[in-house]
XYZ file of C-alpha atoms in Angstrom:
707
model
C -23.922 45.365 -21.100
C -23.222 42.369 -18.807
C -19.705 43.639 -18.001
C -21.126 47.055 -17.151
C -23.660 45.472 -14.805
C -20.944 43.531 -13.010
C -18.858 46.672 -12.619
C -21.870 48.469 -11.145
C -22.558 45.766 -8.573
C -18.911 45.640 -7.575
C -18.774 49.406 -7.205
C -21.935 49.296 -5.116
C -20.205 46.910 -2.723
C -17.754 49.611 -1.716
C -20.600 52.039 -0.951
C -22.553 49.572 1.168
C -25.429 49.129 -1.278
C -24.449 45.446 -1.590
C -25.767 45.054 1.937
C -29.175 45.863 0.510
C -28.677 43.353 -2.270
C -27.797 40.604 0.123
C -30.479 41.526 2.639
C -33.131 41.504 -0.059
C -31.883 38.246 -1.523
C -31.844 36.613 1.863
C -35.055 37.967 3.338
C -37.481 39.046 0.618
C -39.190 37.361 -2.338
C -38.111 38.321 -5.837
C -41.011 40.764 -6.295
C -40.070 42.782 -3.201
C -36.381 42.782 -4.178
C -37.191 44.352 -7.526
C -38.285 47.558 -5.943
C -35.378 47.714 -3.502
C -32.456 47.314 -5.891
C -31.117 48.909 -8.979
C -31.695 46.962 -12.181
C -27.951 46.617 -12.803
C -27.243 45.334 -9.287
C -30.130 42.899 -9.350
C -29.195 41.512 -12.744
C -25.569 41.002 -11.721
C -26.566 39.164 -8.540
C -29.116 37.009 -10.358
C -26.622 36.059 -13.051
C -24.248 34.530 -10.519
C -24.377 30.697 -10.516
C -26.454 29.054 -7.812
C -25.685 25.426 -8.650
C -23.215 24.105 -6.113
C -21.204 21.035 -7.071
C -18.982 19.685 -4.324
C -16.361 17.008 -4.808
C -15.211 15.042 -1.747
C -12.235 16.541 0.067
C -9.084 14.411 0.151
C -9.181 11.730 2.826
C -6.539 9.477 4.314
C -6.342 5.835 3.307
C -5.661 3.286 6.030
C -3.849 -0.029 5.549
C -4.465 -2.762 8.120
C -3.107 -6.256 8.672
C -5.383 -9.206 7.929
C -6.951 -8.960 11.395
C -8.545 -5.665 10.305
C -7.318 -3.980 13.506
C -3.536 -3.647 13.348
C -2.736 -0.409 11.498
C 0.193 -0.811 9.125
C 0.234 2.590 7.442
C -1.650 5.756 6.612
C -1.293 7.335 3.202
C -2.535 10.831 2.528
C -1.955 14.244 1.047
C -4.037 15.739 3.841
C -4.606 13.895 7.106
C -8.398 13.698 7.081
C -11.088 11.096 7.766
C -14.777 11.996 7.414
C -17.083 11.034 10.278
C -20.861 11.461 10.662
C -22.083 14.206 12.961
C -23.427 11.548 15.324
C -19.798 10.583 16.075
C -18.831 14.128 17.078
C -19.356 15.110 20.715
C -22.289 17.581 21.075
C -20.005 19.928 23.004
C -17.712 20.061 19.958
C -20.644 20.940 17.720
C -21.672 23.701 20.116
C -18.127 25.037 20.407
C -17.560 25.396 16.670
C -20.886 27.172 16.160
C -20.262 29.528 19.082
C -16.775 30.286 17.835
C -17.412 30.728 14.130
C -21.098 31.503 13.568
C -23.286 32.251 16.582
C -26.387 32.781 14.411
C -25.830 29.595 12.401
C -29.254 28.140 13.263
C -31.100 31.419 12.567
C -29.794 32.567 9.156
C -30.264 30.975 5.743
C -26.637 30.925 4.674
C -25.878 34.647 4.987
C -25.934 36.413 8.356
C -27.593 39.774 7.594
C -26.557 41.317 10.886
C -23.036 40.092 10.364
C -22.884 41.622 6.882
C -24.041 44.981 8.165
C -21.654 44.852 11.107
C -18.752 43.949 8.836
C -19.528 46.781 6.402
C -19.555 49.341 9.209
C -16.389 47.954 10.776
C -14.559 47.765 7.452
C -15.468 51.355 6.590
C -13.938 52.305 9.936
C -10.630 50.784 8.978
C -10.860 47.362 10.635
C -11.418 44.078 8.800
C -14.270 41.659 9.387
C -15.278 38.891 7.035
C -18.872 38.108 8.076
C -18.457 34.607 6.661
C -20.936 32.091 8.037
C -20.138 28.423 8.532
C -22.046 27.740 5.325
C -20.003 30.301 3.394
C -16.756 28.916 4.839
C -17.768 25.421 3.753
C -18.634 26.720 0.268
C -15.191 28.312 -0.025
C -13.259 25.227 1.155
C -15.328 22.917 -1.000
C -14.844 25.148 -4.057
C -11.076 24.934 -3.577
C -11.140 21.120 -3.406
C -13.532 20.881 -6.333
C -11.440 23.174 -8.559
C -10.298 21.502 -11.740
C -7.728 24.090 -12.871
C -5.208 26.365 -11.097
C -7.333 29.325 -12.206
C -10.344 27.815 -10.417
C -8.292 27.432 -7.230
C -7.287 31.101 -7.361
C -10.875 32.224 -8.007
C -12.080 30.173 -5.038
C -9.498 31.462 -2.581
C -8.527 35.014 -3.564
C -9.720 37.895 -1.359
C -12.079 39.740 -3.694
C -15.570 41.187 -3.445
C -16.646 39.071 -6.401
C -15.709 35.880 -4.579
C -17.544 37.014 -1.453
C -20.746 37.751 -3.370
C -20.533 34.400 -5.150
C -20.103 32.605 -1.816
C -23.172 34.370 -0.426
C -25.403 33.239 -3.245
C -24.046 29.688 -3.219
C -24.454 29.520 0.557
C -28.108 30.533 0.297
C -28.662 27.973 -2.450
C -26.942 25.275 -0.391
C -29.164 25.956 2.601
C -32.158 25.163 0.389
C -30.750 21.693 -0.273
C -29.133 20.628 2.987
C -30.200 20.692 6.602
C -28.203 22.557 9.224
C -26.898 19.275 10.602
C -25.682 18.197 7.163
C -23.887 21.500 6.639
C -22.298 21.371 10.096
C -21.135 17.804 9.478
C -19.526 18.749 6.179
C -17.898 21.814 7.697
C -16.378 19.861 10.589
C -14.968 17.318 8.161
C -13.387 19.850 5.816
C -12.097 22.528 8.206
C -8.327 22.917 8.752
C -7.200 22.582 12.384
C -3.459 23.003 11.860
C -0.503 20.793 12.807
C -1.202 18.521 9.841
C -4.819 17.874 10.853
C -7.706 18.385 8.431
C -11.205 17.739 9.707
C -12.367 16.964 13.222
C -11.365 13.279 13.185
C -7.720 14.019 12.436
C -7.688 16.983 14.830
C -9.036 14.881 17.702
C -6.332 12.273 17.144
C -3.458 14.660 16.470
C -4.048 16.829 19.551
C -5.698 14.411 21.989
C -5.306 10.883 20.544
C -9.025 10.166 20.813
C -12.119 9.930 18.648
C -14.241 13.100 18.186
C -17.132 11.559 20.131
C -14.974 11.494 23.270
C -13.906 15.152 23.289
C -14.439 17.092 26.525
C -15.436 20.737 26.901
C -11.852 22.030 27.447
C -10.654 20.052 24.421
C -13.575 21.011 22.177
C -13.212 24.710 22.964
C -9.506 24.578 22.109
C -10.110 22.857 18.764
C -12.949 25.197 17.839
C -10.675 28.174 18.293
C -7.986 26.858 15.958
C -9.882 27.014 12.654
C -9.844 30.807 12.513
C -6.038 30.849 12.009
C -4.439 27.368 12.169
C -0.943 28.699 11.483
C -1.206 31.229 14.333
C -2.901 29.005 16.913
C -0.928 25.786 17.428
C -0.952 24.386 20.962
C 1.292 21.467 19.928
C 4.142 23.541 18.468
C 6.824 23.095 21.133
C 9.297 25.212 19.174
C 6.979 28.247 19.310
C 5.348 28.515 22.757
C 3.728 31.798 21.754
C 1.436 29.801 19.447
C 0.208 27.735 22.380
C -0.455 30.911 24.349
C -2.388 32.346 21.417
C -4.436 29.150 21.127
C -5.319 29.235 24.834
C -6.273 32.904 24.581
C -8.499 32.082 21.617
C -10.080 29.317 23.721
C -11.134 31.958 26.238
C -13.124 33.629 23.462
C -14.825 30.328 22.671
C -15.762 29.819 26.312
C -17.295 33.314 26.422
C -19.252 32.713 23.239
C -20.560 29.386 24.519
C -21.747 31.065 27.728
C -23.509 33.795 25.696
C -25.176 31.115 23.568
C -26.221 29.344 26.793
C -24.460 26.162 25.706
C -22.684 26.152 29.067
C -22.887 28.100 32.301
C -20.256 30.512 33.551
C -19.407 28.008 36.273
C -18.838 25.246 33.698
C -16.580 27.590 31.747
C -14.527 28.346 34.876
C -14.215 24.640 35.669
C -13.114 23.940 32.094
C -10.441 26.648 32.345
C -9.008 25.013 35.454
C -9.127 21.456 34.097
C -5.765 19.925 33.057
C -5.202 20.018 29.310
C -2.873 17.385 27.874
C -1.769 17.820 24.270
C -0.557 14.451 22.976
C 0.865 15.754 19.689
C 0.116 12.556 17.759
C 1.052 14.028 14.414
C 1.112 10.889 12.317
C 3.627 10.349 9.575
C 2.371 8.830 6.382
C 3.715 6.192 4.069
C 5.459 2.850 4.410
C 8.531 4.330 6.105
C 6.255 5.133 9.053
C 4.851 1.646 9.588
C 4.274 0.988 13.311
C 6.220 -1.822 14.967
C 9.346 -1.373 12.800
C 10.898 -4.466 14.404
C 8.451 -6.592 12.378
C 9.896 -5.317 9.115
C 6.416 -4.860 7.644
C 7.550 -1.800 5.678
C 8.624 -4.069 2.815
C 5.144 -5.615 2.671
C 3.560 -2.149 2.783
C 5.771 -1.076 -0.115
C 4.795 -4.235 -2.024
C 1.125 -3.308 -1.564
C 1.821 0.260 -2.642
C 3.546 -0.941 -5.854
C 0.746 -3.434 -6.483
C -1.793 -0.592 -6.236
C 0.073 1.471 -8.832
C -0.311 -1.406 -11.319
C -4.102 -1.746 -10.985
C -6.083 -0.179 -13.871
C -9.177 -0.014 -11.653
C -7.637 2.912 -9.753
C -6.789 5.138 -12.704
C -5.363 5.447 -16.184
C -1.738 5.633 -15.052
C 0.464 5.336 -11.978
C 0.149 9.061 -11.222
C -3.646 8.960 -11.078
C -3.631 5.724 -9.085
C -1.296 7.179 -6.478
C -3.503 10.262 -6.151
C -6.492 8.016 -5.557
C -4.640 6.072 -2.883
C -3.547 9.215 -1.042
C -6.865 11.044 -1.225
C -9.616 8.459 -1.690
C -10.197 7.509 1.947
C -9.836 3.774 1.322
C -9.860 1.187 4.073
C -7.501 -1.561 2.940
C -7.432 -4.881 4.774
C -4.188 -6.449 3.637
C -3.274 -10.133 3.543
C -0.415 -9.697 6.041
C -0.765 -12.330 8.771
C 0.743 -10.819 11.912
C 1.518 -14.212 13.435
C 3.392 -15.473 10.372
C 5.122 -12.100 9.928
C 6.391 -12.172 13.505
C 7.646 -15.739 13.135
C 9.316 -15.020 9.795
C 11.138 -11.906 11.029
C 12.228 -13.713 14.187
C 13.602 -16.640 12.184
C 15.426 -14.372 9.738
C 17.057 -12.324 12.489
C 18.099 -15.470 14.348
C 19.949 -16.892 11.337
C 22.007 -13.964 10.092
C 24.121 -11.425 11.963
C 23.200 -7.773 12.205
C 26.514 -6.928 10.545
C 26.029 -9.267 7.572
C 25.501 -7.349 4.343
C 23.948 -10.371 2.647
C 20.165 -10.214 2.464
C 18.135 -13.183 3.698
C 14.768 -12.576 2.010
C 11.635 -14.631 2.729
C 8.027 -14.531 1.637
C 4.959 -16.661 2.368
C 2.044 -17.158 -0.051
C -1.288 -18.899 0.444
C -2.061 -21.546 -2.225
C -5.553 -21.178 -3.648
C -5.715 -17.403 -3.194
C -2.219 -16.069 -3.932
C -2.412 -13.902 -0.824
C 0.995 -12.824 0.408
C 1.005 -13.688 4.105
C 4.381 -12.292 5.155
C 7.596 -10.698 3.861
C 10.793 -10.257 5.849
C 14.495 -9.579 5.444
C 17.427 -8.462 7.575
C 17.040 -4.838 6.550
C 15.303 -1.766 7.983
C 12.778 -0.118 5.685
C 14.049 3.446 5.925
C 15.059 6.379 3.756
C 18.046 7.098 5.976
C 21.037 5.583 4.178
C 23.629 7.882 5.747
C 25.184 5.030 7.718
C 24.950 2.382 5.009
C 27.918 0.337 3.928
C 29.295 1.263 0.544
C 28.903 -0.885 -2.512
C 31.975 -3.156 -2.883
C 31.804 -2.869 -6.657
C 34.134 0.171 -6.667
C 31.256 2.173 -5.200
C 29.818 2.710 -8.675
C 26.240 2.778 -7.462
C 26.738 4.756 -4.283
C 25.784 3.476 -0.810
C 24.615 -0.103 -0.595
C 21.282 -1.311 0.763
C 22.578 -2.327 4.186
C 21.332 -1.792 6.835
C 18.631 0.638 5.604
C 16.810 0.639 2.291
C 13.458 1.173 0.610
C 14.419 -0.945 -2.396
C 11.854 -3.710 -3.104
C 14.348 -6.486 -2.356
C 11.718 -9.196 -1.790
C 9.009 -8.428 -4.326
C 11.100 -6.819 -7.060
C 10.421 -3.687 -9.056
C 12.321 -0.663 -10.306
C 15.994 -1.576 -10.565
C 15.553 -4.752 -8.510
C 15.303 -7.553 -11.065
C 15.795 -10.437 -8.658
C 18.355 -13.152 -7.977
C 19.390 -16.464 -9.480
C 17.357 -19.195 -7.797
C 19.467 -22.097 -9.042
C 17.990 -25.571 -9.224
C 14.523 -24.504 -8.060
C 13.979 -23.812 -11.785
C 14.388 -27.513 -12.577
C 10.748 -27.725 -11.573
C 9.707 -25.989 -14.800
C 11.687 -28.450 -16.915
C 10.063 -31.367 -15.115
C 6.595 -29.895 -15.664
C 7.314 -29.345 -19.374
C 8.482 -32.950 -19.710
C 5.376 -34.268 -17.934
C 3.189 -32.197 -20.261
C 5.029 -33.723 -23.215
C 4.001 -37.185 -22.035
C 7.223 -38.218 -20.298
C 6.302 -39.993 -17.036
C 8.020 -39.567 -13.682
C 9.930 -42.805 -14.163
C 11.670 -41.454 -17.281
C 15.264 -42.609 -16.812
C 18.409 -40.947 -18.098
C 22.039 -41.988 -17.689
C 23.601 -38.911 -16.127
C 27.367 -38.603 -16.550
C 29.654 -36.382 -14.457
C 29.797 -33.943 -17.389
C 27.255 -33.788 -20.161
C 27.861 -32.547 -23.699
C 24.665 -30.696 -24.616
C 23.344 -29.514 -27.955
C 23.379 -25.907 -26.735
C 25.983 -23.518 -28.074
C 27.627 -21.205 -25.566
C 30.638 -18.957 -25.094
C 31.523 -20.416 -21.703
C 31.758 -23.837 -20.018
C 32.479 -25.443 -23.368
C 33.452 -29.040 -23.917
C 37.181 -29.019 -24.835
C 37.665 -28.294 -28.516
C 33.952 -27.535 -29.130
C 31.488 -24.669 -28.828
C 28.883 -26.802 -27.042
C 27.798 -26.244 -23.442
C 29.049 -28.947 -21.093
C 27.503 -28.645 -17.604
C 28.711 -30.736 -14.683
C 27.234 -31.867 -11.381
C 28.017 -30.399 -7.993
C 29.422 -33.742 -6.867
C 30.993 -36.739 -8.589
C 28.506 -38.947 -6.765
C 25.698 -37.388 -8.805
C 26.114 -39.629 -11.804
C 24.378 -42.783 -12.842
C 20.853 -43.709 -13.799
C 18.122 -41.413 -12.485
C 14.412 -40.806 -12.934
C 12.499 -37.620 -12.061
C 12.080 -38.590 -8.406
C 15.750 -39.261 -7.798
C 17.081 -36.720 -10.298
C 15.022 -33.955 -8.685
C 15.725 -35.221 -5.170
C 19.503 -35.135 -5.652
C 19.321 -32.138 -8.046
C 21.366 -33.796 -10.791
C 22.334 -31.236 -13.435
C 23.275 -33.820 -16.038
C 19.813 -35.376 -15.723
C 17.904 -32.136 -16.251
C 19.947 -30.732 -19.136
C 19.148 -33.707 -21.413
C 15.581 -33.589 -20.056
C 15.138 -29.970 -21.174
C 16.611 -30.951 -24.546
C 13.822 -33.499 -24.931
C 11.020 -31.296 -23.564
C 12.207 -28.077 -25.237
C 13.627 -25.044 -23.439
C 10.902 -22.798 -24.867
C 8.250 -25.065 -23.329
C 9.967 -24.963 -19.934
C 10.051 -21.160 -20.159
C 6.363 -21.161 -21.096
C 5.525 -23.265 -18.043
C 7.454 -20.869 -15.791
C 5.572 -17.926 -17.275
C 2.229 -19.630 -16.677
C 3.208 -20.194 -13.057
C 3.938 -16.491 -12.571
C 7.681 -16.154 -13.099
C 8.363 -12.620 -14.398
C 11.431 -11.888 -16.473
C 12.309 -8.444 -15.128
C 15.932 -8.328 -16.237
C 16.077 -7.091 -19.870
C 18.501 -9.814 -20.977
C 16.346 -12.546 -19.444
C 13.248 -11.076 -21.027
C 14.914 -11.032 -24.448
C 15.990 -14.678 -24.145
C 12.607 -15.815 -22.845
C 10.531 -14.094 -25.525
C 12.926 -14.167 -28.484
C 13.325 -16.712 -31.242
C 16.299 -18.236 -29.462
C 14.318 -19.376 -26.420
C 14.858 -23.014 -27.351
C 18.613 -22.421 -27.158
C 18.402 -21.282 -23.541
C 19.232 -24.674 -22.068
C 20.842 -23.206 -18.950
C 17.380 -21.965 -17.960
C 16.844 -25.306 -16.240
C 19.695 -24.523 -13.820
C 18.111 -21.273 -12.672
C 20.324 -18.672 -14.308
C 17.336 -16.346 -14.794
C 16.646 -13.781 -12.081
C 13.567 -14.079 -9.889
C 12.217 -12.963 -6.506
C 10.975 -14.822 -3.434
C 7.433 -13.597 -4.166
C 7.373 -14.960 -7.729
C 9.011 -18.211 -6.685
C 6.590 -18.775 -3.813
C 3.674 -18.002 -6.144
C 4.920 -20.550 -8.675
C 5.276 -23.403 -6.172
C 1.970 -22.462 -4.523
C 0.394 -23.187 -7.918
C 1.467 -26.812 -7.600
C 0.159 -27.048 -4.045
C -3.142 -25.838 -5.519
C -3.318 -28.687 -8.066
C -2.022 -26.546 -10.929
C -4.249 -23.482 -10.576
C -2.131 -20.340 -10.412
C -3.313 -17.403 -8.305
C -1.522 -14.104 -8.844
C 0.244 -12.993 -5.668
C -1.842 -10.279 -4.026
C -1.408 -8.257 -0.818
C -5.162 -7.700 -0.450
C -7.994 -9.240 1.531
C -10.529 -6.445 1.126
C -10.784 -2.831 -0.043
C -13.582 -0.429 0.885
C -13.978 3.085 -0.447
C -14.726 6.171 1.637
C -18.440 5.353 1.659
C -17.803 1.834 2.953
C -18.562 0.109 -0.359
C -16.574 -3.072 -0.894
C -14.579 -3.091 -4.153
C -13.945 -6.061 -6.427
C -10.320 -5.087 -7.020
C -7.933 -7.262 -5.041
C -9.945 -10.446 -5.184
C -7.879 -13.560 -6.035
C -7.189 -13.899 -9.747
C -6.748 -17.584 -10.446
C -6.341 -19.465 -13.727
C -5.513 -23.026 -14.672
C -1.751 -23.133 -15.374
C -1.064 -26.870 -15.653
C -3.209 -29.978 -15.548
C -3.994 -31.179 -12.013
C -2.407 -34.600 -12.645
C 0.747 -32.934 -13.942
C 0.901 -30.739 -10.830
C 0.394 -33.730 -8.554
C 3.147 -35.660 -10.306
C 5.559 -32.736 -9.903
C 4.669 -32.423 -6.212
C 5.254 -36.148 -5.700
C 8.779 -35.804 -7.088
C 9.331 -32.563 -5.175
C 8.768 -34.307 -1.854
C 12.090 -36.054 -2.363
C 14.473 -33.054 -1.977
C 13.023 -32.065 1.417
C 13.153 -35.476 3.057
C 9.466 -36.339 2.737
C 8.116 -39.571 1.300
C 6.114 -39.137 -1.877
C 2.712 -40.699 -2.262
C 4.147 -43.309 -4.588
C 7.200 -43.946 -2.419
C 9.794 -43.504 -5.158
C 12.208 -41.056 -3.507
C 14.656 -43.803 -2.505
C 16.656 -41.632 -0.135
C 17.256 -38.794 -2.598
C 17.399 -35.528 -0.638
C 19.274 -32.209 -0.748
C 17.500 -30.702 2.292
C 16.439 -33.729 4.336
C 15.850 -31.752 7.527
C 12.934 -29.742 6.149
C 10.359 -32.517 6.547
C 11.354 -33.200 10.144
C 11.220 -29.498 11.037
C 7.842 -28.829 9.443
C 6.351 -32.061 10.755
C 3.641 -32.208 8.087
C 3.466 -33.317 4.434
C 5.761 -30.984 2.527
C 7.408 -30.572 -0.879
C 9.997 -28.145 -2.184
C 13.397 -27.629 -3.736
C 16.791 -26.137 -2.988
C 18.818 -24.023 -5.378
C 22.432 -22.856 -5.416
C 24.527 -21.034 -7.979
C 27.853 -22.544 -8.997
C 29.897 -20.135 -6.886
C 27.463 -19.764 -3.950
C 26.422 -16.275 -4.988
C 22.877 -17.164 -3.938
C 21.166 -19.903 -1.946
C 17.461 -20.695 -2.274
C 14.824 -22.935 -0.724
C 11.125 -23.238 -1.474
C 9.019 -25.390 0.838
C 5.263 -25.841 0.771
C 2.370 -27.582 2.435
C -1.135 -27.566 0.990
C -1.917 -24.397 2.983
C 1.270 -22.287 2.984
C 4.243 -21.840 0.643
C 7.464 -20.197 1.854
C 10.339 -19.157 -0.420
C 13.658 -17.758 0.717
C 16.751 -16.470 -1.078
C 20.041 -15.316 0.415
C 22.190 -13.058 -1.762
C 23.963 -9.722 -1.706
C 21.727 -7.274 -3.591
C 24.576 -4.779 -3.906
C 27.262 -7.204 -5.063
C 25.800 -10.150 -6.995
C 29.249 -11.775 -7.268
C 29.573 -12.245 -3.498
C 30.339 -16.012 -3.179
C 29.337 -16.372 0.473
C 25.629 -17.285 0.418
C 24.914 -19.777 3.207
C 22.366 -22.538 2.661
C 22.139 -23.168 6.383
C 20.585 -19.709 6.818
C 18.002 -20.244 4.130
C 17.088 -23.842 4.912
C 16.594 -23.188 8.614
C 14.672 -19.906 8.289
C 12.335 -21.218 5.576
C 11.567 -24.549 7.239
C 11.090 -22.996 10.698
C 8.826 -20.285 9.287
C 6.720 -22.909 7.515
C 6.550 -24.887 10.751
C 5.398 -21.816 12.676
C 2.897 -20.851 9.983
C 1.389 -24.349 10.121
C 1.010 -24.336 13.914
C -2.606 -25.150 14.686
C -3.401 -26.076 11.082
C -4.355 -29.682 10.290
C -1.986 -31.824 8.256
C -3.185 -32.274 4.682
C -1.568 -34.873 2.473
C -1.015 -34.260 -1.209
C -3.174 -36.200 -3.684
C -1.165 -38.889 -5.431
C -0.761 -38.603 -9.208
C -2.190 -41.195 -11.558
C -0.169 -44.322 -12.209
C -0.133 -43.438 -15.910
C 1.689 -40.103 -15.436
C 3.987 -41.709 -12.891
C 4.934 -44.922 -14.687
C 3.731 -44.495 -18.257
C 1.359 -46.750 -20.152
């Protein structure tokens, strides 16, 4: 019976009786309608749903620098940003009503005169839709709220059933919302073409201004576009006929506004003569479209994007989280400090030639929050690799990453596992030893070559299967403690030290300080039963990134409390609500006295004088302290064959880590410590400009000198 009733009402539509159905539904109470309609038609109309559930339309997310003003990137599926009606020029409101629905303020969702006019015109062979602004909003909203492909088709297909459903939903919606609320929603959801969805995007794409600042000539043009955005496109330089069509459509809008008495005929004539400048600000989205490309902030943007995909708060998996980012209308205030970013990029570019395929990669982290303040390298964040140099390794992996790449060279991820950071990892051995009760003045006789207890397939002592590491220089032998052994980076001091402390404990300390073992082999060694046999860990053979390394040393500057590196200052959703996600996540990693002891020893490598004055001239990067000009600690690191060069330097307020290596050819033996040392120390100096000097708390005498 129900199917027969539906068929009857649909057949009545073709004969014009549906006009009576709609008229009665719109204008008469239920009792009067009963006498005017057939039982079948009335039942079918009444059985249509009247509950209207609208999900928000996709909106662009905006990423800003820490100043909250400098736009870094837009991410979207549809370029749209909702604005309240109060921020839309009144002339724009008048223009859209005059163009699309002249009786908008008189009808209750369905324009009865329009329905009748459309039925007559359609029977004569022409085609008129008679859709009011309310009905158009219902249709667009139904498409965005669809949960299945079938729902999308039902909401958009040209059928009489869909039209009837829209009429009833429109009338129901007008019972819930005011005219202003409906107009606001319509302006925010309507398509304006040229990649612009909603009035905010349209105002910026075509005129590079906010909707509140639109003039009459501009408003009339925009109002005319929504009828057929693909036909009317005044910014399409390749198809001038589309601009002509848009201007012709604008004439119709002017006429309608005069009829509605929104403007006078004289005002319309003046608007026609006024210059019309189309700016064509069609914005690209994503990190490859970051403004100010010379700053190299695309790598930071990509780091934020990858961070977002790892946050459970934004969805069950990476796919859902990315959809949220591109459609949720978030305002993201990142931790990127424009001043430090500018200084870092300037220092990197000054130290390495444009033609150098080695990557000089720096990052800055704030102790106490983990906020990543800057990221820079001598690469362009771009998808265009057509002019890249080939990979020297027999071109097995295709074009290299120089000069253009979107690989996460600085933060790691995907196939980027990191780089060997050399002796910077001796820090984790020292921390493990301090935790085991060995004081800073623990002395060890360090020979030129040391026969360890670790079994290895390479660098064996002659006639044995034991690992026998040597020092970089013959002068690095004798009696050392942690101050001098760390200051001069004596291998044959730290290998016996990790034997005493336990390699597994050193690995555990590194993990607590945020070192991630991305490379599968490293991960297996670090988490497997043989971790205590990984003695070479103390020499930095594991791969890491500047971000992880800076985060680890920032933990020590923060008295042993580790804060996960984060690219976020603040996140607000489309409604302006501040979210908890992105706040610093900090946990106690090592005891404060242990951290202070390690910092005291780590002032020796960079030419500073520790609080206890025990450095005794030991220094591998003595110029750092003089360059920074404030209390500083840190450590250098170099692989045996100069395949990578590393420096970490930190004050109480800022930690900077830098690594130079060839990401495409890890065996390249040409890493230059001069590049790294200068760029890191000068960036730290620039980052500290205007900040007060803060000395590091001295460790207890007990942890320094024992009982």
